[in-house]
Amino acid sequence: MNQTAALAFDMADPEPIRFLDDEGRYAPSATASEYSGELEQIGEAELREWYRDMVATRAFDTECTHLQRQGQLALWVPSVGQEGCQVGLAHALEPQDHVFPAYREHLVAKVRCVGFLNVAAQFRGLTHGGWDVTDPAHGNFHLYTLVLGAQTQHATGFALSQVLDAKRRAGDSSLEAGEPGIETGEATMVFYGDGTSSQGDANEAMVFAASYQTPEVFVVQNNRWAISVPVERQSRTPLYRRGLGFGIRSVQIDGNDPLAAYAVGRRFLREARSGGGPGYIEALTYRIGAHTTSDDPTRYPEDAELAEWQRRDPIARLEAYLRSLGVEDVFFEETRAAADVEAKRVRDAILRLPAPEPDTMFAHVYSDEHPRIEEQRAWLERYESSFEGSAE
């Protein structure tokens, strides 16, 4: 081993935090002990809700993949295989918290009441955003970001505003890097993938988050592939160490275990709200299928690797655990049937969505009227009017 590699691997990594093993048995890792108290309020009723969320999201996901193949969506970004991480973290959030997603957090959008139809409308090209983030009914869930990495800086900027608001409420308008964190009462969570973790935006965001002790939780869904580039080619060390390098408390969890995601997410969010500064969670999961529908995933993963991760499916894992608690077949049958009905209802609604009025592209660009926007609106009107009568 060369010197660089030796230096990179000279520190032992703790076992990823886990409560459920691959077969769905309750078998906490040694690293999970300090987080077990976070699960005290989670009973069978909550787990049933989580399971419904996961199954519904996968059914919706499947329908949207079919729609894209049929030419009804411009693009689709599947989340199959990553539902365990998302459901636990989504339910760990409090209503006042804010979420900045990448573009495959469909389950988090569901839990935050955005609605599957709003998500699909964006991929059908009928809206520039998909939902009104200022509407409290949408759970402080911000817009999907296809410019990957940008959302990390949006999140850190927003979390910085949470610090400023808390200081103003306390009668202090100053802000200096290096100050200890302060209690804000709300937090920000940002999602991105292993590929984005190598981008400058994500690392710059962590510099500011650490410097100003923002109430923020960075969530890296390490699904093993940045399109076709394996994570081993991006980093010689586990990704959670990147957070440690910025002075941010960082852990690695079993991302297919929703209990681990919930427990760690809940702890990190609470610490962020109370002035403990940012946290970093690397969730080990796997992308079952394509990066997007423009990708051919048959060209790079090994069949054995794919089969192993399919065996560790987060939905199957939670189902096995629920069965061990005495949940009977009828619940799972009814859940799957309801998910299929809902997915088909959303599919039909997607196909009935009206085309947007051209003028809507100018709305909400600025908070007030702007001469440049008015100039562009006038140009479009002239351009469209130039076609009047041309068919005669």
PDB file of N, CA, C and O in Angstrom, residues 72-76 114-133 138 142-146 350 353-365:
ATOM      1  N   GLN A  72     -44.656  10.704 -21.591  1.00  0.00           N
ATOM      2  CA  GLN A  72     -45.532  11.630 -20.884  1.00  0.00           C
ATOM      3  C   GLN A  72     -44.797  12.497 -19.876  1.00  0.00           C
ATOM      4  O   GLN A  72     -45.345  13.503 -19.434  1.00  0.00           O
ATOM      5  N   LEU A  73     -43.609  12.118 -19.476  1.00  0.00           N
ATOM      6  CA  LEU A  73     -42.769  12.937 -18.608  1.00  0.00           C
ATOM      7  C   LEU A  73     -41.443  13.176 -19.317  1.00  0.00           C
ATOM      8  O   LEU A  73     -40.917  12.277 -19.983  1.00  0.00           O
ATOM      9  N   ALA A  74     -40.913  14.367 -19.170  1.00  0.00           N
ATOM     10  CA  ALA A  74     -39.647  14.680 -19.821  1.00  0.00           C
ATOM     11  C   ALA A  74     -38.500  13.871 -19.229  1.00  0.00           C
ATOM     12  O   ALA A  74     -37.561  13.484 -19.928  1.00  0.00           O
ATOM     13  N   LEU A  75     -38.593  13.599 -17.936  1.00  0.00           N
ATOM     14  CA  LEU A  75     -37.541  12.906 -17.207  1.00  0.00           C
ATOM     15  C   LEU A  75     -38.163  12.366 -15.934  1.00  0.00           C
ATOM     16  O   LEU A  75     -39.167  12.888 -15.449  1.00  0.00           O
ATOM     17  N   TRP A  76     -37.593  11.309 -15.384  1.00  0.00           N
ATOM     18  CA  TRP A  76     -37.997  10.862 -14.062  1.00  0.00           C
ATOM     19  C   TRP A  76     -36.760  10.427 -13.287  1.00  0.00           C
ATOM     20  O   TRP A  76     -35.815   9.857 -13.856  1.00  0.00           O
ATOM     21  N   VAL A 114     -46.556  17.798   0.371  1.00  0.00           N
ATOM     22  CA  VAL A 114     -46.448  18.465  -0.919  1.00  0.00           C
ATOM     23  C   VAL A 114     -47.399  17.817  -1.924  1.00  0.00           C
ATOM     24  O   VAL A 114     -48.032  18.485  -2.735  1.00  0.00           O
ATOM     25  N   GLY A 115     -47.505  16.504  -1.912  1.00  0.00           N
ATOM     26  CA  GLY A 115     -48.398  15.809  -2.831  1.00  0.00           C
ATOM     27  C   GLY A 115     -47.650  15.302  -4.051  1.00  0.00           C
ATOM     28  O   GLY A 115     -46.842  16.010  -4.657  1.00  0.00           O
ATOM     29  N   PHE A 116     -47.936  14.054  -4.416  1.00  0.00           N
ATOM     30  CA  PHE A 116     -47.264  13.436  -5.554  1.00  0.00           C
ATOM     31  C   PHE A 116     -47.540  14.177  -6.865  1.00  0.00           C
ATOM     32  O   PHE A 116     -46.676  14.266  -7.738  1.00  0.00           O
ATOM     33  N   LEU A 117     -48.750  14.717  -7.019  1.00  0.00           N
ATOM     34  CA  LEU A 117     -49.090  15.392  -8.271  1.00  0.00           C
ATOM     35  C   LEU A 117     -48.218  16.622  -8.486  1.00  0.00           C
ATOM     36  O   LEU A 117     -47.796  16.907  -9.611  1.00  0.00           O
ATOM     37  N   ASN A 118     -47.931  17.353  -7.427  1.00  0.00           N
ATOM     38  CA  ASN A 118     -47.050  18.516  -7.541  1.00  0.00           C
ATOM     39  C   ASN A 118     -45.654  18.113  -7.985  1.00  0.00           C
ATOM     40  O   ASN A 118     -45.003  18.809  -8.769  1.00  0.00           O
ATOM     41  N   VAL A 119     -45.172  16.986  -7.459  1.00  0.00           N
ATOM     42  CA  VAL A 119     -43.845  16.497  -7.851  1.00  0.00           C
ATOM     43  C   VAL A 119     -43.841  16.121  -9.330  1.00  0.00           C
ATOM     44  O   VAL A 119     -42.940  16.500 -10.090  1.00  0.00           O
ATOM     45  N   ALA A 120     -44.855  15.380  -9.757  1.00  0.00           N
ATOM     46  CA  ALA A 120     -44.905  14.918 -11.145  1.00  0.00           C
ATOM     47  C   ALA A 120     -45.063  16.063 -12.133  1.00  0.00           C
ATOM     48  O   ALA A 120     -44.526  16.002 -13.251  1.00  0.00           O
ATOM     49  N   ALA A 121     -45.783  17.106 -11.740  1.00  0.00           N
ATOM     50  CA  ALA A 121     -46.003  18.229 -12.652  1.00  0.00           C
ATOM     51  C   ALA A 121     -44.693  18.866 -13.074  1.00  0.00           C
ATOM     52  O   ALA A 121     -44.544  19.314 -14.219  1.00  0.00           O
ATOM     53  N   GLN A 122     -43.732  18.902 -12.175  1.00  0.00           N
ATOM     54  CA  GLN A 122     -42.435  19.482 -12.517  1.00  0.00           C
ATOM     55  C   GLN A 122     -41.742  18.656 -13.589  1.00  0.00           C
ATOM     56  O   GLN A 122     -41.165  19.196 -14.532  1.00  0.00           O
ATOM     57  N   PHE A 123     -41.811  17.335 -13.460  1.00  0.00           N
ATOM     58  CA  PHE A 123     -41.138  16.469 -14.429  1.00  0.00           C
ATOM     59  C   PHE A 123     -41.916  16.363 -15.748  1.00  0.00           C
ATOM     60  O   PHE A 123     -41.380  15.887 -16.741  1.00  0.00           O
ATOM     61  N   ARG A 124     -43.153  16.788 -15.741  1.00  0.00           N
ATOM     62  CA  ARG A 124     -43.919  16.862 -16.993  1.00  0.00           C
ATOM     63  C   ARG A 124     -43.661  18.186 -17.710  1.00  0.00           C
ATOM     64  O   ARG A 124     -44.097  18.392 -18.844  1.00  0.00           O
ATOM     65  N   GLY A 125     -42.927  19.082 -17.062  1.00  0.00           N
ATOM     66  CA  GLY A 125     -42.568  20.346 -17.683  1.00  0.00           C
ATOM     67  C   GLY A 125     -43.671  21.367 -17.661  1.00  0.00           C
ATOM     68  O   GLY A 125     -43.696  22.283 -18.493  1.00  0.00           O
ATOM     69  N   LEU A 126     -44.593  21.255 -16.680  1.00  0.00           N
ATOM     70  CA  LEU A 126     -45.731  22.160 -16.626  1.00  0.00           C
ATOM     71  C   LEU A 126     -45.573  23.252 -15.589  1.00  0.00           C
ATOM     72  O   LEU A 126     -46.457  24.093 -15.443  1.00  0.00           O
ATOM     73  N   THR A 127     -44.485  23.247 -14.870  1.00  0.00           N
ATOM     74  CA  THR A 127     -44.264  24.246 -13.843  1.00  0.00           C
ATOM     75  C   THR A 127     -42.769  24.432 -13.639  1.00  0.00           C
ATOM     76  O   THR A 127     -41.995  23.489 -13.855  1.00  0.00           O
ATOM     77  N   HIS A 128     -42.390  25.614 -13.228  1.00  0.00           N
ATOM     78  CA  HIS A 128     -40.978  25.876 -12.945  1.00  0.00           C
ATOM     79  C   HIS A 128     -40.606  25.494 -11.523  1.00  0.00           C
ATOM     80  O   HIS A 128     -39.429  25.465 -11.182  1.00  0.00           O
ATOM     81  N   GLY A 129     -41.598  25.217 -10.709  1.00  0.00           N
ATOM     82  CA  GLY A 129     -41.306  24.852  -9.326  1.00  0.00           C
ATOM     83  C   GLY A 129     -42.054  23.622  -8.889  1.00  0.00           C
ATOM     84  O   GLY A 129     -41.475  22.643  -8.469  1.00  0.00           O
ATOM     85  N   GLY A 130     -43.359  23.651  -9.037  1.00  0.00           N
ATOM     86  CA  GLY A 130     -44.148  22.499  -8.654  1.00  0.00           C
ATOM     87  C   GLY A 130     -45.063  22.780  -7.493  1.00  0.00           C
ATOM     88  O   GLY A 130     -46.176  22.277  -7.437  1.00  0.00           O
ATOM     89  N   TRP A 131     -44.619  23.587  -6.540  1.00  0.00           N
ATOM     90  CA  TRP A 131     -45.461  23.909  -5.383  1.00  0.00           C
ATOM     91  C   TRP A 131     -44.982  25.226  -4.778  1.00  0.00           C
ATOM     92  O   TRP A 131     -43.859  25.661  -5.001  1.00  0.00           O
ATOM     93  N   ASP A 132     -45.855  25.818  -4.011  1.00  0.00           N
ATOM     94  CA  ASP A 132     -45.585  27.108  -3.379  1.00  0.00           C
ATOM     95  C   ASP A 132     -44.926  26.850  -2.021  1.00  0.00           C
ATOM     96  O   ASP A 132     -45.585  26.410  -1.081  1.00  0.00           O
ATOM     97  N   VAL A 133     -43.639  27.125  -1.920  1.00  0.00           N
ATOM     98  CA  VAL A 133     -42.917  26.831  -0.677  1.00  0.00           C
ATOM     99  C   VAL A 133     -43.309  27.785   0.444  1.00  0.00           C
ATOM    100  O   VAL A 133     -42.998  27.529   1.612  1.00  0.00           O
ATOM    101  N   HIS A 138     -47.500  23.049   2.707  1.00  0.00           N
ATOM    102  CA  HIS A 138     -46.482  22.259   2.025  1.00  0.00           C
ATOM    103  C   HIS A 138     -45.287  21.944   2.917  1.00  0.00           C
ATOM    104  O   HIS A 138     -44.219  21.560   2.435  1.00  0.00           O
ATOM    105  N   HIS A 142     -38.837  22.806   0.418  1.00  0.00           N
ATOM    106  CA  HIS A 142     -38.416  23.693  -0.662  1.00  0.00           C
ATOM    107  C   HIS A 142     -38.355  22.948  -1.992  1.00  0.00           C
ATOM    108  O   HIS A 142     -38.560  21.740  -2.049  1.00  0.00           O
ATOM    109  N   LEU A 143     -38.076  23.677  -3.052  1.00  0.00           N
ATOM    110  CA  LEU A 143     -38.185  23.114  -4.391  1.00  0.00           C
ATOM    111  C   LEU A 143     -37.082  22.109  -4.699  1.00  0.00           C
ATOM    112  O   LEU A 143     -35.970  22.203  -4.181  1.00  0.00           O
ATOM    113  N   TYR A 144     -37.414  21.166  -5.571  1.00  0.00           N
ATOM    114  CA  TYR A 144     -36.408  20.237  -6.087  1.00  0.00           C
ATOM    115  C   TYR A 144     -35.309  21.041  -6.809  1.00  0.00           C
ATOM    116  O   TYR A 144     -35.577  22.081  -7.408  1.00  0.00           O
ATOM    117  N   THR A 145     -34.103  20.529  -6.753  1.00  0.00           N
ATOM    118  CA  THR A 145     -32.953  21.217  -7.347  1.00  0.00           C
ATOM    119  C   THR A 145     -32.240  20.275  -8.302  1.00  0.00           C
ATOM    120  O   THR A 145     -31.620  19.303  -7.872  1.00  0.00           O
ATOM    121  N   LEU A 146     -32.360  20.550  -9.601  1.00  0.00           N
ATOM    122  CA  LEU A 146     -31.682  19.701 -10.581  1.00  0.00           C
ATOM    123  C   LEU A 146     -30.251  20.147 -10.822  1.00  0.00           C
ATOM    124  O   LEU A 146     -29.474  19.416 -11.433  1.00  0.00           O
ATOM    125  N   ILE A 350     -52.142  13.359 -13.661  1.00  0.00           N
ATOM    126  CA  ILE A 350     -50.996  13.913 -14.389  1.00  0.00           C
ATOM    127  C   ILE A 350     -51.355  14.148 -15.843  1.00  0.00           C
ATOM    128  O   ILE A 350     -51.063  15.196 -16.431  1.00  0.00           O
ATOM    129  N   LEU A 353     -53.441  17.278 -16.514  1.00  0.00           N
ATOM    130  CA  LEU A 353     -52.936  18.605 -16.138  1.00  0.00           C
ATOM    131  C   LEU A 353     -52.917  19.538 -17.347  1.00  0.00           C
ATOM    132  O   LEU A 353     -52.449  19.168 -18.427  1.00  0.00           O
ATOM    133  N   PRO A 354     -53.419  20.758 -17.204  1.00  0.00           N
ATOM    134  CA  PRO A 354     -53.434  21.690 -18.343  1.00  0.00           C
ATOM    135  C   PRO A 354     -52.046  22.274 -18.602  1.00  0.00           C
ATOM    136  O   PRO A 354     -51.199  22.339 -17.713  1.00  0.00           O
ATOM    137  N   ALA A 355     -51.843  22.681 -19.838  1.00  0.00           N
ATOM    138  CA  ALA A 355     -50.599  23.379 -20.170  1.00  0.00           C
ATOM    139  C   ALA A 355     -50.613  24.746 -19.485  1.00  0.00           C
ATOM    140  O   ALA A 355     -51.662  25.385 -19.377  1.00  0.00           O
ATOM    141  N   PRO A 356     -49.481  25.202 -19.014  1.00  0.00           N
ATOM    142  CA  PRO A 356     -49.443  26.498 -18.325  1.00  0.00           C
ATOM    143  C   PRO A 356     -49.591  27.659 -19.299  1.00  0.00           C
ATOM    144  O   PRO A 356     -49.254  27.550 -20.478  1.00  0.00           O
ATOM    145  N   GLU A 357     -50.105  28.753 -18.800  1.00  0.00           N
ATOM    146  CA  GLU A 357     -50.150  29.975 -19.596  1.00  0.00           C
ATOM    147  C   GLU A 357     -48.724  30.518 -19.738  1.00  0.00           C
ATOM    148  O   GLU A 357     -47.973  30.550 -18.763  1.00  0.00           O
ATOM    149  N   PRO A 358     -48.334  30.934 -20.938  1.00  0.00           N
ATOM    150  CA  PRO A 358     -46.951  31.417 -21.131  1.00  0.00           C
ATOM    151  C   PRO A 358     -46.543  32.517 -20.160  1.00  0.00           C
ATOM    152  O   PRO A 358     -45.389  32.591 -19.737  1.00  0.00           O
ATOM    153  N   ASP A 359     -47.504  33.366 -19.777  1.00  0.00           N
ATOM    154  CA  ASP A 359     -47.168  34.495 -18.908  1.00  0.00           C
ATOM    155  C   ASP A 359     -46.696  34.056 -17.526  1.00  0.00           C
ATOM    156  O   ASP A 359     -46.033  34.820 -16.824  1.00  0.00           O
ATOM    157  N   THR A 360     -47.015  32.825 -17.139  1.00  0.00           N
ATOM    158  CA  THR A 360     -46.619  32.375 -15.805  1.00  0.00           C
ATOM    159  C   THR A 360     -45.104  32.270 -15.647  1.00  0.00           C
ATOM    160  O   THR A 360     -44.605  32.245 -14.526  1.00  0.00           O
ATOM    161  N   MET A 361     -44.368  32.181 -16.748  1.00  0.00           N
ATOM    162  CA  MET A 361     -42.913  32.074 -16.626  1.00  0.00           C
ATOM    163  C   MET A 361     -42.297  33.351 -16.057  1.00  0.00           C
ATOM    164  O   MET A 361     -41.169  33.339 -15.550  1.00  0.00           O
ATOM    165  N   PHE A 362     -43.042  34.445 -16.107  1.00  0.00           N
ATOM    166  CA  PHE A 362     -42.510  35.714 -15.601  1.00  0.00           C
ATOM    167  C   PHE A 362     -42.917  35.979 -14.152  1.00  0.00           C
ATOM    168  O   PHE A 362     -42.430  36.926 -13.534  1.00  0.00           O
ATOM    169  N   ALA A 363     -43.825  35.166 -13.637  1.00  0.00           N
ATOM    170  CA  ALA A 363     -44.319  35.387 -12.278  1.00  0.00           C
ATOM    171  C   ALA A 363     -43.296  34.918 -11.247  1.00  0.00           C
ATOM    172  O   ALA A 363     -42.612  33.909 -11.441  1.00  0.00           O
ATOM    173  N   HIS A 364     -43.190  35.637 -10.168  1.00  0.00           N
ATOM    174  CA  HIS A 364     -42.380  35.253  -9.006  1.00  0.00           C
ATOM    175  C   HIS A 364     -40.869  35.229  -9.277  1.00  0.00           C
ATOM    176  O   HIS A 364     -40.111  34.672  -8.481  1.00  0.00           O
ATOM    177  N   VAL A 365     -40.418  35.808 -10.399  1.00  0.00           N
ATOM    178  CA  VAL A 365     -38.974  35.904 -10.614  1.00  0.00           C
ATOM    179  C   VAL A 365     -38.381  36.901  -9.614  1.00  0.00           C
ATOM    180  O   VAL A 365     -37.352  36.647  -8.998  1.00  0.00           O
TER     181      VAL A 365
END
